[in-house]
Amino acid sequence: GAVVSQHPSWVICKSGTSVKIECRSLDFQATTMFWYRQFPKQSLMLMATSNEGSKATYEQGVEKDKFLINHASLTLSTLTVTSAHPEDSSFYICSARDPRHSYEQYFGPGTRLTVT
Amino acid sequence: GENVEQHPSTLSVQEGDSAVIKCTYSDSASNYFPWYKQELGKGPQLIIDIRSNVGEKKDQRIAVTLNKTAKHFSLHITETQPEDSAVYFCAARYGQNFVFGPGTRLSVLP
């Protein structure tokens, strides 16, 4: 089946620094990838949609200058949290759409970000 | 835009009993409804899905039903096992995005 990986699985960083999270589709080419944020005991909230080779589309209320998304290849998308603050601490999950199965999204295992 | 509601928020059942989780959606244009299982500290895992041209789908102990007229769909788990304990999310496809329900925490008691 379609497999999506994320790296790192968890990261701790200091306030004011930047951290990059990678999302890879391992056995398919993903023309579209999605980034979600999930707070404890809450649902998944879509942050942005990224299409390979073009700028990401951000959801209302998501700061594009703070959450930089790059989808440079058909198998890799990155999310960079810039100038991180403690309130950015969350569980970040990516998903990818396999164009062979246009309806489904396959999720990565998530990245736990803690900003101290 | 699309809005998805999900009930109940928590559900406890005895091992071997059935569990039912219900979701409603608002936009009649939504045409795909997946269900995800999320274990603690992990990403969501697709367990079953249904498209709008189908009324019911079953995969072993798991089934999903869809009522397009009423705009609601349900997840049915039979013969529950302790390993079914997790948070379950329903979703509706809206455009190219998914809108998720708030989740149901299912506990299967041995």
CSV table of C-alpha atoms in Angstrom, one decimal:
chain,number,residue,atom,x,y,z
A,1,GLY,CA,0.0,0.0,0.0
A,2,ALA,CA,0.9,3.7,-0.1
A,3,VAL,CA,3.4,4.6,2.6
A,4,VAL,CA,4.1,8.1,3.8
A,5,SER,CA,7.0,8.9,6.2
A,6,GLN,CA,7.9,11.9,8.3
A,7,HIS,CA,11.1,13.0,9.8
A,8,PRO,CA,11.8,13.6,12.6
A,9,SER,CA,9.2,11.8,14.7
A,10,TRP,CA,9.7,14.3,17.5
A,11,VAL,CA,11.8,17.4,17.9
A,12,ILE,CA,12.5,19.9,20.7
A,13,CYS,CA,13.7,23.4,19.9
A,14,LYS,CA,14.2,26.6,21.6
A,15,SER,CA,12.0,29.7,21.2
A,16,GLY,CA,13.1,31.8,18.2
A,17,THR,CA,14.7,29.0,16.3
A,18,SER,CA,13.4,27.3,13.1
A,19,VAL,CA,12.7,23.6,12.6
A,20,LYS,CA,12.1,21.7,9.4
A,21,ILE,CA,9.8,18.7,9.1
A,22,GLU,CA,10.1,16.4,6.1
A,23,CYS,CA,7.3,14.4,4.5
A,24,ARG,CA,8.0,11.7,2.0
A,25,SER,CA,5.9,9.4,-0.1
A,26,LEU,CA,7.9,6.2,-0.3
A,27,ASP,CA,6.2,4.1,-3.0
A,28,PHE,CA,4.3,6.6,-5.1
A,29,GLN,CA,4.6,10.0,-6.5
A,30,ALA,CA,2.4,12.6,-4.7
A,31,THR,CA,1.4,15.5,-6.8
A,32,THR,CA,-0.5,16.9,-3.8
A,33,MET,CA,0.5,16.9,-0.1
A,34,PHE,CA,-1.3,18.3,2.9
A,35,TRP,CA,-0.1,19.5,6.2
A,36,TYR,CA,-2.2,19.2,9.3
A,37,ARG,CA,-1.9,20.4,12.9
A,38,GLN,CA,-3.4,18.5,15.8
A,39,PHE,CA,-3.6,19.7,19.4
A,40,PRO,CA,-4.0,17.2,22.2
A,41,LYS,CA,-7.4,15.5,22.2
A,42,GLN,CA,-8.5,17.6,19.2
A,43,SER,CA,-9.2,16.8,15.6
A,44,LEU,CA,-6.9,17.4,12.6
A,45,MET,CA,-6.9,21.0,11.3
A,46,LEU,CA,-5.7,21.5,7.7
A,47,MET,CA,-2.9,24.1,7.5
A,48,ALA,CA,-2.0,24.1,3.9
A,49,THR,CA,-2.1,22.2,0.6
A,50,SER,CA,1.0,21.9,-1.5
A,51,ASN,CA,1.2,21.0,-5.1
A,52,GLU,CA,4.5,19.9,-6.6
A,53,GLY,CA,6.3,22.8,-8.3
A,54,SER,CA,3.9,25.5,-7.2
A,55,LYS,CA,3.2,27.6,-4.1
A,56,ALA,CA,1.3,26.2,-1.2
A,57,THR,CA,-2.3,27.2,-0.5
A,58,TYR,CA,-2.8,28.1,3.1
A,59,GLU,CA,-5.9,27.9,5.1
A,60,GLN,CA,-7.4,31.0,6.6
A,61,GLY,CA,-5.6,32.0,9.8
A,62,VAL,CA,-2.4,30.1,9.0
A,63,GLU,CA,0.6,32.5,8.6
A,64,LYS,CA,2.4,31.6,5.4
A,65,ASP,CA,5.6,33.4,6.5
A,66,LYS,CA,5.7,31.4,9.7
A,67,PHE,CA,4.9,28.0,8.3
A,68,LEU,CA,7.0,27.7,5.1
A,69,ILE,CA,6.0,24.8,2.9
A,70,ASN,CA,8.1,23.5,0.0
A,71,HIS,CA,7.1,20.7,-2.3
A,72,ALA,CA,10.1,20.5,-4.5
A,73,SER,CA,9.7,17.0,-5.8
A,74,LEU,CA,6.9,14.5,-6.3
A,75,THR,CA,8.0,12.6,-3.2
A,76,LEU,CA,9.1,15.3,-0.8
A,77,SER,CA,7.4,18.2,1.0
A,78,THR,CA,8.8,20.1,3.8
A,79,LEU,CA,7.3,22.3,6.5
A,80,THR,CA,9.6,24.8,8.2
A,81,VAL,CA,8.3,26.4,11.4
A,82,THR,CA,10.2,29.7,11.6
A,83,SER,CA,10.8,31.7,14.8
A,84,ALA,CA,9.1,29.1,16.8
A,85,HIS,CA,7.1,30.0,19.9
A,86,PRO,CA,5.9,27.7,22.7
A,87,GLU,CA,2.3,28.0,21.3
A,88,ASP,CA,3.6,26.3,18.1
A,89,SER,CA,4.1,23.1,20.1
A,90,SER,CA,1.8,20.6,18.5
A,91,PHE,CA,1.6,17.3,16.5
A,92,TYR,CA,2.2,18.0,12.8
A,93,ILE,CA,0.9,15.4,10.4
A,94,CYS,CA,1.3,15.3,6.6
A,95,SER,CA,-0.7,13.4,4.1
A,96,ALA,CA,-0.3,12.7,0.4
A,97,ARG,CA,-2.6,11.9,-2.4
A,98,ASP,CA,-1.7,9.1,-4.7
A,99,PRO,CA,-2.9,10.2,-8.2
A,100,ARG,CA,-3.7,6.5,-9.0
A,101,HIS,CA,-6.3,6.7,-6.2
A,102,SER,CA,-7.6,10.2,-6.5
A,103,TYR,CA,-9.9,10.1,-3.5
A,104,GLU,CA,-7.7,8.8,-0.7
A,105,GLN,CA,-5.2,10.6,1.4
A,106,TYR,CA,-2.4,8.6,3.1
A,107,PHE,CA,-1.1,10.0,6.3
A,108,GLY,CA,2.4,10.1,7.8
A,109,PRO,CA,3.1,9.0,11.4
A,110,GLY,CA,3.3,12.6,12.6
A,111,THR,CA,5.9,14.8,14.2
A,112,ARG,CA,5.7,16.0,17.8
A,113,LEU,CA,7.2,19.5,18.1
A,114,THR,CA,7.9,20.9,21.5
A,115,VAL,CA,9.2,24.5,21.7
A,116,THR,CA,10.8,25.5,25.0
B,1,GLY,CA,-17.9,25.4,3.5
B,2,GLU,CA,-18.2,21.8,4.8
B,3,ASN,CA,-18.9,21.1,8.4
B,4,VAL,CA,-18.7,17.6,9.9
B,5,GLU,CA,-20.2,16.6,13.2
B,6,GLN,CA,-19.4,13.4,15.0
B,7,HIS,CA,-21.1,11.6,17.9
B,8,PRO,CA,-20.5,10.3,20.5
B,9,SER,CA,-17.3,12.0,21.6
B,10,THR,CA,-16.5,9.0,23.8
B,11,LEU,CA,-17.7,5.5,23.7
B,12,SER,CA,-17.1,2.5,26.0
B,13,VAL,CA,-18.2,-1.0,25.1
B,14,GLN,CA,-17.5,-4.4,26.4
B,15,GLU,CA,-15.3,-6.7,24.4
B,16,GLY,CA,-17.4,-8.6,21.9
B,17,ASP,CA,-20.1,-6.0,21.7
B,18,SER,CA,-20.7,-3.7,18.7
B,19,ALA,CA,-19.8,0.0,18.4
B,20,VAL,CA,-21.5,2.6,16.3
B,21,ILE,CA,-20.2,6.1,15.5
B,22,LYS,CA,-22.2,8.6,13.6
B,23,CYS,CA,-21.3,11.6,11.5
B,24,THR,CA,-23.2,14.2,9.6
B,25,TYR,CA,-22.0,16.6,7.0
B,26,SER,CA,-23.4,19.8,5.6
B,27,ASP,CA,-22.4,20.1,2.0
B,28,SER,CA,-24.3,17.8,-0.4
B,29,ALA,CA,-21.5,18.2,-2.9
B,30,SER,CA,-19.2,16.0,-0.7
B,31,ASN,CA,-18.7,12.7,-2.5
B,32,TYR,CA,-16.2,10.7,-0.4
B,33,PHE,CA,-16.3,9.7,3.2
B,34,PRO,CA,-13.3,8.0,4.8
B,35,TRP,CA,-12.9,6.7,8.4
B,36,TYR,CA,-9.6,6.9,10.2
B,37,LYS,CA,-8.3,5.2,13.3
B,38,GLN,CA,-5.6,7.0,15.3
B,39,GLU,CA,-3.7,5.5,18.1
B,40,LEU,CA,-1.8,7.6,20.6
B,41,GLY,CA,1.2,9.4,19.2
B,42,LYS,CA,0.6,8.1,15.7
B,43,GLY,CA,-0.8,9.3,12.4
B,44,PRO,CA,-4.4,8.4,11.3
B,45,GLN,CA,-4.8,5.1,9.5
B,46,LEU,CA,-7.5,4.7,6.9
B,47,ILE,CA,-9.8,1.8,8.0
B,48,ILE,CA,-12.7,2.0,5.5
B,49,ASP,CA,-14.2,4.5,3.1
B,50,ILE,CA,-17.3,5.0,1.0
B,51,ARG,CA,-18.2,6.9,-2.0
B,52,SER,CA,-21.4,8.8,-2.5
B,53,ASN,CA,-22.7,6.3,-5.1
B,54,VAL,CA,-22.7,3.5,-2.6
B,55,GLY,CA,-25.0,3.0,0.4
B,56,GLU,CA,-23.0,0.5,2.4
B,57,LYS,CA,-19.6,-1.1,2.4
B,58,LYS,CA,-18.2,-3.9,4.6
B,59,ASP,CA,-14.7,-5.2,5.4
B,60,GLN,CA,-14.7,-8.0,7.9
B,61,ARG,CA,-15.7,-6.6,11.3
B,62,ILE,CA,-16.0,-3.0,10.0
B,63,ALA,CA,-18.9,-1.5,8.0
B,64,VAL,CA,-19.8,2.0,6.9
B,65,THR,CA,-23.3,3.1,5.8
B,66,LEU,CA,-24.2,6.3,4.0
B,67,ASN,CA,-27.5,8.1,3.8
B,68,LYS,CA,-27.0,10.9,1.2
B,69,THR,CA,-30.5,12.3,1.6
B,70,ALA,CA,-30.0,12.8,5.3
B,71,LYS,CA,-26.3,13.6,4.9
B,72,HIS,CA,-25.1,11.2,7.5
B,73,PHE,CA,-22.8,8.2,7.6
B,74,SER,CA,-21.9,5.7,10.2
B,75,LEU,CA,-19.1,3.4,11.2
B,76,HIS,CA,-20.1,0.0,12.6
B,77,ILE,CA,-17.6,-2.2,14.4
B,78,THR,CA,-18.8,-5.7,15.4
B,79,GLU,CA,-17.2,-8.2,17.8
B,80,THR,CA,-15.0,-5.4,19.3
B,81,GLN,CA,-11.6,-6.3,20.6
B,82,PRO,CA,-9.3,-4.4,23.0
B,83,GLU,CA,-7.0,-3.5,20.1
B,84,ASP,CA,-9.9,-1.5,18.6
B,85,SER,CA,-9.5,1.0,21.4
B,86,ALA,CA,-8.4,4.3,19.7
B,87,VAL,CA,-9.7,7.6,18.5
B,88,TYR,CA,-11.8,7.4,15.3
B,89,PHE,CA,-12.2,10.3,12.9
B,90,CYS,CA,-14.7,10.6,10.1
B,91,ALA,CA,-14.1,12.9,7.2
B,92,ALA,CA,-15.9,14.3,4.2
B,93,ARG,CA,-14.1,15.2,1.0
B,94,TYR,CA,-14.8,18.8,0.1
B,95,GLY,CA,-13.1,19.9,-3.1
B,96,GLN,CA,-9.7,18.4,-2.9
B,97,ASN,CA,-9.5,18.6,0.8
B,98,PHE,CA,-10.9,16.6,3.7
B,99,VAL,CA,-12.9,18.1,6.6
B,100,PHE,CA,-12.6,16.0,9.7
B,101,GLY,CA,-15.1,15.4,12.5
B,102,PRO,CA,-14.0,16.1,16.1
B,103,GLY,CA,-13.3,12.4,16.8
B,104,THR,CA,-14.6,9.6,19.0
B,105,ARG,CA,-12.5,8.0,21.7
B,106,LEU,CA,-13.5,4.3,21.7
B,107,SER,CA,-12.6,2.2,24.7
B,108,VAL,CA,-13.1,-1.6,24.5
B,109,LEU,CA,-13.2,-3.0,28.0
B,110,PRO,CA,-11.9,-6.6,28.5
